[in-house]
Short mmCIF file of C-alpha atoms and ligand atoms in Angstrom, two decimals:
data_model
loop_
_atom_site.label_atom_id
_atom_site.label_comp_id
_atom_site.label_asym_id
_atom_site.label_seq_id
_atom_site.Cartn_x
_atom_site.Cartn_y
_atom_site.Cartn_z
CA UNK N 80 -60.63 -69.04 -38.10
CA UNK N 81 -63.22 -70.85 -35.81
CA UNK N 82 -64.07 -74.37 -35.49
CA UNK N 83 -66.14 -76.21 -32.98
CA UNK N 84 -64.56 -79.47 -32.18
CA UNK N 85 -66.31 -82.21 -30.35
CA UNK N 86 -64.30 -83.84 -27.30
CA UNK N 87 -64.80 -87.22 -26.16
CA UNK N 88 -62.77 -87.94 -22.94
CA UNK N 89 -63.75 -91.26 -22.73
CA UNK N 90 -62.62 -93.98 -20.58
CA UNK N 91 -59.33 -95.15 -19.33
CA UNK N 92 -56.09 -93.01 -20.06
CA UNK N 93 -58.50 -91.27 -22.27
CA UNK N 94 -58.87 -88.06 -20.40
CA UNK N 95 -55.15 -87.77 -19.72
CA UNK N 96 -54.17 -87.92 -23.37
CA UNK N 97 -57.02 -86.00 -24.52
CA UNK N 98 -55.97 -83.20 -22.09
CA UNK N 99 -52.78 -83.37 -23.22
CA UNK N 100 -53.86 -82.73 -27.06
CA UNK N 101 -56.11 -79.77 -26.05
CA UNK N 102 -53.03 -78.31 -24.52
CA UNK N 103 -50.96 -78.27 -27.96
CA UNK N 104 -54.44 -77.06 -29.66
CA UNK N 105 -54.48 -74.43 -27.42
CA UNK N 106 -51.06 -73.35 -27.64
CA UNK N 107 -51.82 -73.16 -32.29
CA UNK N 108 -54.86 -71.27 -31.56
CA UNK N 109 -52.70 -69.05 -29.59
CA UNK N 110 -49.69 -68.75 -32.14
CA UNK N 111 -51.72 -69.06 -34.98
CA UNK N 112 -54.72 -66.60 -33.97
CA UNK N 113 -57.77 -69.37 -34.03
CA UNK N 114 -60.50 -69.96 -32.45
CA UNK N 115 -61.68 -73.50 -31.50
CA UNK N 116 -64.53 -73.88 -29.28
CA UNK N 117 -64.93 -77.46 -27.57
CA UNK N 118 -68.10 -79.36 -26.93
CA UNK N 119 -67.73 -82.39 -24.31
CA UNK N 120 -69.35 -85.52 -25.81
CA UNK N 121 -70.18 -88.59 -23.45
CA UNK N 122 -68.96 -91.96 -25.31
CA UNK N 123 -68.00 -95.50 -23.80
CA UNK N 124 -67.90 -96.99 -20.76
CA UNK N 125 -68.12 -93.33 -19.14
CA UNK N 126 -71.71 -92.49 -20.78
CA UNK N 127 -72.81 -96.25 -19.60
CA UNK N 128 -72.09 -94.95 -16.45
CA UNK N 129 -74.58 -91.61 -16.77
CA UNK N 130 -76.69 -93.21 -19.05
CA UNK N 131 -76.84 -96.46 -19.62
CA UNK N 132 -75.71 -96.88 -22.85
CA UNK N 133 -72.67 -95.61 -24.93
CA UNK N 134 -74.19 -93.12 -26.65
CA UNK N 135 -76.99 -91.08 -26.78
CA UNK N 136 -79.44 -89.40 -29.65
CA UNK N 137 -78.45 -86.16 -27.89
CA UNK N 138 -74.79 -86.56 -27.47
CA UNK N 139 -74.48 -88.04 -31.29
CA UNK N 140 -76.29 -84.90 -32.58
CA UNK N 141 -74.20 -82.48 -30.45
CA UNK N 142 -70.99 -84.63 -32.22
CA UNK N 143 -72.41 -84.13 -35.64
CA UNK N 144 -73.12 -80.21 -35.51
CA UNK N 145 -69.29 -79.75 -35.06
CA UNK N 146 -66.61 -79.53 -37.07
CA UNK N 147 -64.97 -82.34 -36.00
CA UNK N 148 -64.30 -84.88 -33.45
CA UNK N 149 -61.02 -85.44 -30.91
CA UNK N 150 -61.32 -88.75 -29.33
CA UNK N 151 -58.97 -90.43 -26.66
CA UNK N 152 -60.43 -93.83 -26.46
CA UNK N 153 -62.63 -96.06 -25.13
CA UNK N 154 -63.76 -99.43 -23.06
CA UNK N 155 -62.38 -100.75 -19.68
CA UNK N 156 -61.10 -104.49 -18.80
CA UNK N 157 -63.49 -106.98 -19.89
CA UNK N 158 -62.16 -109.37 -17.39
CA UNK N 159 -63.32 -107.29 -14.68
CA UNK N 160 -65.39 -104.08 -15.53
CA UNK N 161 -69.21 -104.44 -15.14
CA UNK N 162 -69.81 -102.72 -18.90
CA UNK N 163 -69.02 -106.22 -20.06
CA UNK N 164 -71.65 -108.09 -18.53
CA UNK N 165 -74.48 -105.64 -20.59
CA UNK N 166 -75.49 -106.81 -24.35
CA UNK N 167 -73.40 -106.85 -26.85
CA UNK N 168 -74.80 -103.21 -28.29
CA UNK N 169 -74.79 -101.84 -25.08
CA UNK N 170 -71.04 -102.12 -24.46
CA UNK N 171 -68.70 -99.23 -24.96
CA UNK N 172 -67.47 -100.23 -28.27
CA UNK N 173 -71.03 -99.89 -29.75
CA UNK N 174 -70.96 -96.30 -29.30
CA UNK N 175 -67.86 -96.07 -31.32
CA UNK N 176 -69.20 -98.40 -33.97
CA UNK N 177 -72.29 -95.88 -34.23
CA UNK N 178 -70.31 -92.80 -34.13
CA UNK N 179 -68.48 -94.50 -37.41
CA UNK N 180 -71.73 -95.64 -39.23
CA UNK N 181 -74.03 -92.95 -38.52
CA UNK N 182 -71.51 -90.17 -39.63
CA UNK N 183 -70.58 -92.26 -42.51
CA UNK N 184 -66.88 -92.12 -41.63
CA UNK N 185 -65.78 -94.79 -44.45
CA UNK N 186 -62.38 -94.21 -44.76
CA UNK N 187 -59.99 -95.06 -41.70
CA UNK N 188 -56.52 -93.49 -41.91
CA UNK N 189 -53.92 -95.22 -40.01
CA UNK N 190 -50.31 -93.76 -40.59
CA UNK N 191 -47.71 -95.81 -39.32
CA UNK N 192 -43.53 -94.81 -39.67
CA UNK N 193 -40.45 -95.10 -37.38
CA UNK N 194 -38.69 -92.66 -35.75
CA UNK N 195 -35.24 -92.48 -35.99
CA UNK N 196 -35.46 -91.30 -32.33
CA UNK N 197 -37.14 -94.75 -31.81
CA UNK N 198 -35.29 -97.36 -33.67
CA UNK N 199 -34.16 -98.38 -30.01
CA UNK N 200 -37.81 -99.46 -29.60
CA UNK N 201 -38.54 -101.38 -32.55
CA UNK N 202 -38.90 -104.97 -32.03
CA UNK N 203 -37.83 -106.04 -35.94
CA UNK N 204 -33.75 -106.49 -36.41
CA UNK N 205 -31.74 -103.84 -37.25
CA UNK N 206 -31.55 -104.72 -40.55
CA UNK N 207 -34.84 -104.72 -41.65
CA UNK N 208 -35.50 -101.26 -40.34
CA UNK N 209 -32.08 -99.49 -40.85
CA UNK N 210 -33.66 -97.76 -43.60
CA UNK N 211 -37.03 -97.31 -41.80
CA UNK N 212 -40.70 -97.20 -43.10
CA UNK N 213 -43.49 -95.08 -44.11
CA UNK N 214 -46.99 -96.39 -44.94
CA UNK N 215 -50.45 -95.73 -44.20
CA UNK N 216 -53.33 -98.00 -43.91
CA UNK N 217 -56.36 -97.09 -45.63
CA UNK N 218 -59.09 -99.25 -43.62
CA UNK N 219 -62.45 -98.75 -44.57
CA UNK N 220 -64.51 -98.35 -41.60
CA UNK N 221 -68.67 -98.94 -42.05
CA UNK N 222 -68.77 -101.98 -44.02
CA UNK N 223 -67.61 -105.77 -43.88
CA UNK N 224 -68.14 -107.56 -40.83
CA UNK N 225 -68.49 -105.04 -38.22
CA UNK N 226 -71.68 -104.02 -39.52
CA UNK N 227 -73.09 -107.05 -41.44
CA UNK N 228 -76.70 -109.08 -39.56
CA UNK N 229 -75.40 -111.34 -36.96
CA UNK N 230 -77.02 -113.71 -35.14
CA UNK N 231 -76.36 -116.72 -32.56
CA UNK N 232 -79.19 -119.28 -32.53
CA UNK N 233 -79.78 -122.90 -30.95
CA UNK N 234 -79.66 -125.76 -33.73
CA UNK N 235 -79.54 -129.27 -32.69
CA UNK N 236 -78.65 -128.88 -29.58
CA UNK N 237 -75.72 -126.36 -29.99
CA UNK N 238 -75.27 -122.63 -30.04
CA UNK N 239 -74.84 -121.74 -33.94
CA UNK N 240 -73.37 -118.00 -34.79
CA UNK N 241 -73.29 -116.14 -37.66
CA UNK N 242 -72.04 -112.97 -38.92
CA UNK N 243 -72.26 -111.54 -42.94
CA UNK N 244 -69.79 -109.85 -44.49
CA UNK N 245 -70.83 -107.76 -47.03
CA UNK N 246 -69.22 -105.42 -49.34
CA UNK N 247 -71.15 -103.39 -52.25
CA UNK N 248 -69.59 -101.90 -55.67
CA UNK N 249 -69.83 -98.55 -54.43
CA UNK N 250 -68.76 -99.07 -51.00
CA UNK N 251 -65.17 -100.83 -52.39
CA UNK N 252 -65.25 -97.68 -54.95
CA UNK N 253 -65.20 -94.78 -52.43
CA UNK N 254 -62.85 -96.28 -50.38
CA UNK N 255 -60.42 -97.26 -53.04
CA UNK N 256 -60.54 -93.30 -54.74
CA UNK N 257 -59.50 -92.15 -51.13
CA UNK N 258 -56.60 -94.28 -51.09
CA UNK N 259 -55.56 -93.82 -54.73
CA UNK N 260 -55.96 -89.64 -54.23
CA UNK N 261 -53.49 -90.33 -50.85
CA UNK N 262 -51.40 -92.64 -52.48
CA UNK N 263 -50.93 -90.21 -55.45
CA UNK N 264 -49.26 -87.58 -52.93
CA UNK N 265 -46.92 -89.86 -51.53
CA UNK N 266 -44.63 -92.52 -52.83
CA UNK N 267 -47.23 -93.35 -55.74
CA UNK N 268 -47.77 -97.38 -54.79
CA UNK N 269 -51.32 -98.68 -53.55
CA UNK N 270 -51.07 -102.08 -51.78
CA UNK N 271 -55.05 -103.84 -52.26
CA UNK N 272 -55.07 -106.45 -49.45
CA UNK N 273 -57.93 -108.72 -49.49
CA UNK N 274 -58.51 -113.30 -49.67
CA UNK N 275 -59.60 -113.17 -53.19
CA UNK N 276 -58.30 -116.86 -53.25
CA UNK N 277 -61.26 -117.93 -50.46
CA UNK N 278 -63.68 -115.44 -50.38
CA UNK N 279 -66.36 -113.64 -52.69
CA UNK N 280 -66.09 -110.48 -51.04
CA UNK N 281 -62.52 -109.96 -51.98
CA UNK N 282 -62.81 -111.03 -55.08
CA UNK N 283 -65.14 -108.51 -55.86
CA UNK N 284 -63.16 -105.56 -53.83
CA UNK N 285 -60.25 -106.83 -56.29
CA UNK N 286 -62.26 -106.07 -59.32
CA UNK N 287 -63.63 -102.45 -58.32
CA UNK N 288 -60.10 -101.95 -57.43
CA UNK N 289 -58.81 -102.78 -60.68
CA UNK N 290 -61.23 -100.32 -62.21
CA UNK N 291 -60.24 -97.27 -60.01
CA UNK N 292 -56.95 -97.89 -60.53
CA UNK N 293 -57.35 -97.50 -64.61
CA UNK N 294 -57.94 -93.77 -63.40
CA UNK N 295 -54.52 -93.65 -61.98
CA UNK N 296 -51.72 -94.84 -64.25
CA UNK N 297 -48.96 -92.94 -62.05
CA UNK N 298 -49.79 -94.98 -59.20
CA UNK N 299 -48.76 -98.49 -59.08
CA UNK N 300 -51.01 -101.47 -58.07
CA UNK N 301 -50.07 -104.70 -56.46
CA UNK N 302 -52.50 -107.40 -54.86
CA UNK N 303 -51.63 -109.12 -51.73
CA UNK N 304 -53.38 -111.58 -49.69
CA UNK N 305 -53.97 -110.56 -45.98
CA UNK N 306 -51.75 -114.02 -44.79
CA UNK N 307 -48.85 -112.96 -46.63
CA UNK N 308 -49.43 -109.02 -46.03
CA UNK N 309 -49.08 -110.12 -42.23
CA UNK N 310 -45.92 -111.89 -42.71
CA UNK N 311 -44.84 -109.02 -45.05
CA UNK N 312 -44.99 -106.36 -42.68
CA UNK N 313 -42.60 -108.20 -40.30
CA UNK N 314 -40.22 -109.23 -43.47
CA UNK N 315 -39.65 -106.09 -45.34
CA UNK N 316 -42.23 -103.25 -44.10
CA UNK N 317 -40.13 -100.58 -46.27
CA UNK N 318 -42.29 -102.55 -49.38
CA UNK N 319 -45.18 -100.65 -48.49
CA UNK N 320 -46.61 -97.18 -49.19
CA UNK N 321 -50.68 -96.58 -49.02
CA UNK N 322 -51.97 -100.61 -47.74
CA UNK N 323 -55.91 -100.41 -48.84
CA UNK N 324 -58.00 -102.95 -47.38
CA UNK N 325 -61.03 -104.24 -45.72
CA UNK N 326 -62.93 -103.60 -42.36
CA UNK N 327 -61.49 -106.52 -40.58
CA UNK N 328 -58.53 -106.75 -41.78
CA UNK N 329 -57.61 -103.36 -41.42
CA UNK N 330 -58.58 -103.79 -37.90
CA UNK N 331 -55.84 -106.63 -37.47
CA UNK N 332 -53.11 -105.48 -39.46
CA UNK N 333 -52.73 -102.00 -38.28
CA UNK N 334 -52.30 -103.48 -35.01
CA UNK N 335 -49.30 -105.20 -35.98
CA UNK N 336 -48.28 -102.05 -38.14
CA UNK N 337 -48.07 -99.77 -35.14
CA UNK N 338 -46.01 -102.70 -32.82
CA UNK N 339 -43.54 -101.93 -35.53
CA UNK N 340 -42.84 -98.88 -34.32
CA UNK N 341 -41.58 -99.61 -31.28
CA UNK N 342 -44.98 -98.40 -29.72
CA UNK N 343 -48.66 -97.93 -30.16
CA UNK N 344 -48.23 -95.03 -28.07
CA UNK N 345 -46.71 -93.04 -31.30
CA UNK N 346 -49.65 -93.62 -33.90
CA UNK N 347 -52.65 -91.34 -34.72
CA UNK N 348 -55.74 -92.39 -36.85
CA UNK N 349 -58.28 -90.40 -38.86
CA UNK N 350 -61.88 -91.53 -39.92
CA UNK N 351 -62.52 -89.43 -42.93
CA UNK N 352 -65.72 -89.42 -45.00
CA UNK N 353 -66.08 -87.12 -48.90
CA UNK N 354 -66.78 -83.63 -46.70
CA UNK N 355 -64.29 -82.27 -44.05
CA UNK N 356 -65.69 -83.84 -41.22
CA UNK N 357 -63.62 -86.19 -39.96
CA UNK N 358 -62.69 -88.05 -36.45
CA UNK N 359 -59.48 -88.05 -35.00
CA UNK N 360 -58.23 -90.44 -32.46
CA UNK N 361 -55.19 -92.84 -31.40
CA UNK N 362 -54.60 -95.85 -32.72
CA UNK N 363 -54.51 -97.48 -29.26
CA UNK N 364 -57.05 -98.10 -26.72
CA UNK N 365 -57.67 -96.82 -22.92
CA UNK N 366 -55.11 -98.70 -21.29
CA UNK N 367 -57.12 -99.04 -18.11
CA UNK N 368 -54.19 -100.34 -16.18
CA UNK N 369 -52.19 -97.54 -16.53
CA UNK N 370 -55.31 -95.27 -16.51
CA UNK N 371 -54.89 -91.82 -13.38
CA UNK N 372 -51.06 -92.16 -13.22
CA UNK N 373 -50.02 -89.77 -15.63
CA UNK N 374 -47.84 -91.78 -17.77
CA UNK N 375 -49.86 -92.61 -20.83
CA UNK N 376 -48.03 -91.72 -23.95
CA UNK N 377 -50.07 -88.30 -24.93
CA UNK N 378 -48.55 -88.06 -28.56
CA UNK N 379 -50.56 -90.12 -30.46
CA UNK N 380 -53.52 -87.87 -29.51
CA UNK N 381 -51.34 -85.03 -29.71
CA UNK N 382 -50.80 -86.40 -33.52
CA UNK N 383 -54.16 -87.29 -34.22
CA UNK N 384 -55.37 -83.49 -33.42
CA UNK N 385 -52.42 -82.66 -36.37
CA UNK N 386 -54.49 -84.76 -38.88
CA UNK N 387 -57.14 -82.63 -37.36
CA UNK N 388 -56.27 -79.44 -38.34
CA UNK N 389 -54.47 -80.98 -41.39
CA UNK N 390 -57.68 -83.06 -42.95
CA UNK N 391 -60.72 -81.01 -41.56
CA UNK N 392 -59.55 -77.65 -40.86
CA UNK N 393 -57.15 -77.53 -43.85
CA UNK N 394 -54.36 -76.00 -41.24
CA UNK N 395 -51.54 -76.88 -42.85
CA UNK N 396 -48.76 -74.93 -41.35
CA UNK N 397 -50.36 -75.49 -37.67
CA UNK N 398 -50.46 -79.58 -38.22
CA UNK N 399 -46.79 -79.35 -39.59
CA UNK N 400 -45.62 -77.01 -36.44
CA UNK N 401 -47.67 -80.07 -33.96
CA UNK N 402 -45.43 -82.64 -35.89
CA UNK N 403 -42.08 -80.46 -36.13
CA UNK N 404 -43.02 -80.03 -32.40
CA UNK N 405 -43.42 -84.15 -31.26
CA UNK N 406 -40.08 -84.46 -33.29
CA UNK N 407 -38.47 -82.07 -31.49
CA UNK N 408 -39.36 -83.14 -28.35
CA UNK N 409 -38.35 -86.13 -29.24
CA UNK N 410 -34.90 -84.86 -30.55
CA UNK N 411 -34.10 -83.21 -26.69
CA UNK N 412 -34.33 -86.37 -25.58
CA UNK N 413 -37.86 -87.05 -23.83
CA UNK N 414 -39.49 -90.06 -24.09
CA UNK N 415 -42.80 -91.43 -21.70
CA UNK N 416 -42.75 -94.62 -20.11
CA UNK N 417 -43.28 -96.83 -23.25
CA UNK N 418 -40.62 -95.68 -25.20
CA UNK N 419 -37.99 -94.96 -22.69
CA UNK N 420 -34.33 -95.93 -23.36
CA UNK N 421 -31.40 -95.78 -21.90
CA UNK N 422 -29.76 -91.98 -21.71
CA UNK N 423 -33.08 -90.25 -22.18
CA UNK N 424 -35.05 -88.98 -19.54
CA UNK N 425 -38.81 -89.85 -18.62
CA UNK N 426 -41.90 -87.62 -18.11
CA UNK N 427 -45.57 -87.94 -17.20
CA UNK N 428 -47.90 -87.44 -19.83
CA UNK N 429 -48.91 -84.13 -18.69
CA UNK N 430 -44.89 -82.90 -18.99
CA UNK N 431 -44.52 -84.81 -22.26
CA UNK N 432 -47.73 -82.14 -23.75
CA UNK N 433 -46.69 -79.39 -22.02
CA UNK N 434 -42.83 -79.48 -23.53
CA UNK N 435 -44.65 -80.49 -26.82
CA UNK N 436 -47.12 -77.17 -26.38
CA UNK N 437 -43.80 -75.38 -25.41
CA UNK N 438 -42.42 -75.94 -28.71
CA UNK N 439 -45.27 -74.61 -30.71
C1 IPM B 259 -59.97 -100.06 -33.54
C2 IPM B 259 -60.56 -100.82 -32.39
C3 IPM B 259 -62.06 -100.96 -32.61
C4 IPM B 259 -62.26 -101.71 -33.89
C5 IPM B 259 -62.81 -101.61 -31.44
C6 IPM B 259 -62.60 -100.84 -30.16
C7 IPM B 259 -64.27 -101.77 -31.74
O1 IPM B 259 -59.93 -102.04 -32.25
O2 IPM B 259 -60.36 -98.89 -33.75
O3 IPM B 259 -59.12 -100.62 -34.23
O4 IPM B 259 -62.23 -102.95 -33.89
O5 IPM B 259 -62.45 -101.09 -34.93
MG1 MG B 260 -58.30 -102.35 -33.58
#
């Protein structure tokens, strides 16, 4: 088979890990007979640099006429990094927020489980995680606040901001069938997480949600608010199978679902839309500080290229031999910087890719 896959470096550890993923894809084209062909694509901080803004007509064209997208991640350190100081729409994260809206990539993917091979890392109590966890956060990813009008004005005196958050019918629909069709191949259990006691918005996500569910009596719906779904995750995380919820709050709690797991390091992400086009990128960002020393955590990328092959390629035995392959690795004993304990012993983040592309 041949697929064109766009490849945005980016900024930060992002070339490192992204490296380190094209590696692994290399070595399944190689075992598996495929073809992929990879187009750079300037994003971030890195085309501010070039260009002057985050992303160009060009570059977002040359992204959409491929089968998919492998992104490590973008943006520098605010405090210090001279992207900051440009508009709000000309910062790095602007050209991810395009990428999202213009190719309509609604549905945000955010797996998050613990390793047995990393219980050592989790920051919960023994207890709570003995048994582990295994969820997925279904975030959708064009709507809500991140894309509502905004505005900051002067009013008597003071600086007054606003921002909308707005949801349609159709928008809470798509979202929610994406989550209920995922939800329906695992553990059958869809957690809605919304304010429906505060806000209009939620309460109308929780009716539309009601409605798709009618369509799946196997699967099992529950309501939770997004205060006690934060508290929930740190109580009993085993609870949860498929957690479907807004834009924002998406953002925030799969954050605090990936610390779970002893590190962000570990998760992957997929922004899916109805086609097979999808985006594929860690659930972390560029790590500046650490960023040329070689000892970013690659697998998360290397994970995110699984979904890859898994969601838009519909590669099934080559994402399963990428994941058999980080488990593995895992297994003999390797473990980068962030997830290091004592006994095992420590690679760079081009070793860690290499010993995962070894066992391929
Ligand atoms: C994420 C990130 C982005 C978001 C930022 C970089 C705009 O935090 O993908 O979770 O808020 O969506
Ligand atoms: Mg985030």
């Amino acid at each position: 088979m041949e697929r064109k896959i766009a490849v945005i470096r980016g900024d930060g550890i992002g070339p490192e890990i992204v490296d380190g993923a094209l590696k692994v894809i290399d070595a399944i084209s190689e075992k598996y007979g495929h073809k992929f062909i990879y187009e750079d694509v300037l994003m971030g901080g890195a085309s501010i640099n070039v260009y002057g803004k985050p992303l160009t007509d060009e570059f977002l064209s040359k992204a959409a006429s491929c089968d998919a997208i492998l992104l490590g991640a973008i943006g520098g350190d605010a405090s210090v990094s001279p992207w900051y100081k440009l508009e709000s729409f000309l910062r790095p994260e602007a050209g991810l927020l395009k990428l999202r809206k213009s190719l309509n990539l609604f549905a945000n993917l955010r797996p998050s489980y613990l390793y047995d091979e990393l219980k050592d890392a989790c920051p919960l109590k023994e207890e709570i995680v003995e048994d582990g966890f295994d969820m997925v956060i279904m975030r959708e990813l064009t709507g809500g606040l991140y894309f509502g009008e905004r505005e900051t004005v002067l009013k008597n005196g003071e600086y007054v901001a606003h921002d909308n958050l707005v949801y349609s019918e159709s928008e809470i629909r798509r979202i929610a069938i994406r989550a209920f069709d995922i939800a329906r191949k695992r553990n059958k259990k869809v957690t809605s997480v919304d304010k429906a006691n505060v806000i209009d918005t939620s309460r109308l996500w929780r009716k539309v949600i009601e409605e798709v569910s009618k369509e799946y009596p196997d699967v099992k719906l529950e309501h939770m608010l997004v205060d006690n779904c934060a508290m929930q995750l740190i109580k009993n995380p085993k609870q949860f199978d498929v957690i479907l919820t807004e834009n924002m709050f998406g953002d925030i709690l799969s954050d605090e679902a990936s610390m779970i797991t002893g590190s962000i390091g570990m998760l992957s992400s997929a922004s899916l839309r109805d086609d097979s086009f999808g985006m594929y990128e860690p659930s972390h960002g560029s790590a500046p500080d650490i960023a040329g020393k070689d000892i970013a955590n690659p697998i998360a990328t290397i994970l995110s290229a699984a979904m890859m092959l898994r969601y838009s390629f519909d590669m099934i035995a080559e994402a399963n031999s990428i994941e058999n392959a980080v488990k593995k690795v895992l297994e003999d004993g390797y473990r980068t910087v962030d997830i290091m304990s004592e006994g095992k012993k420590e690679v760079s983040c081009s070793k860690m890719s290499e010993l995962i592309a070894d066992r391929i």
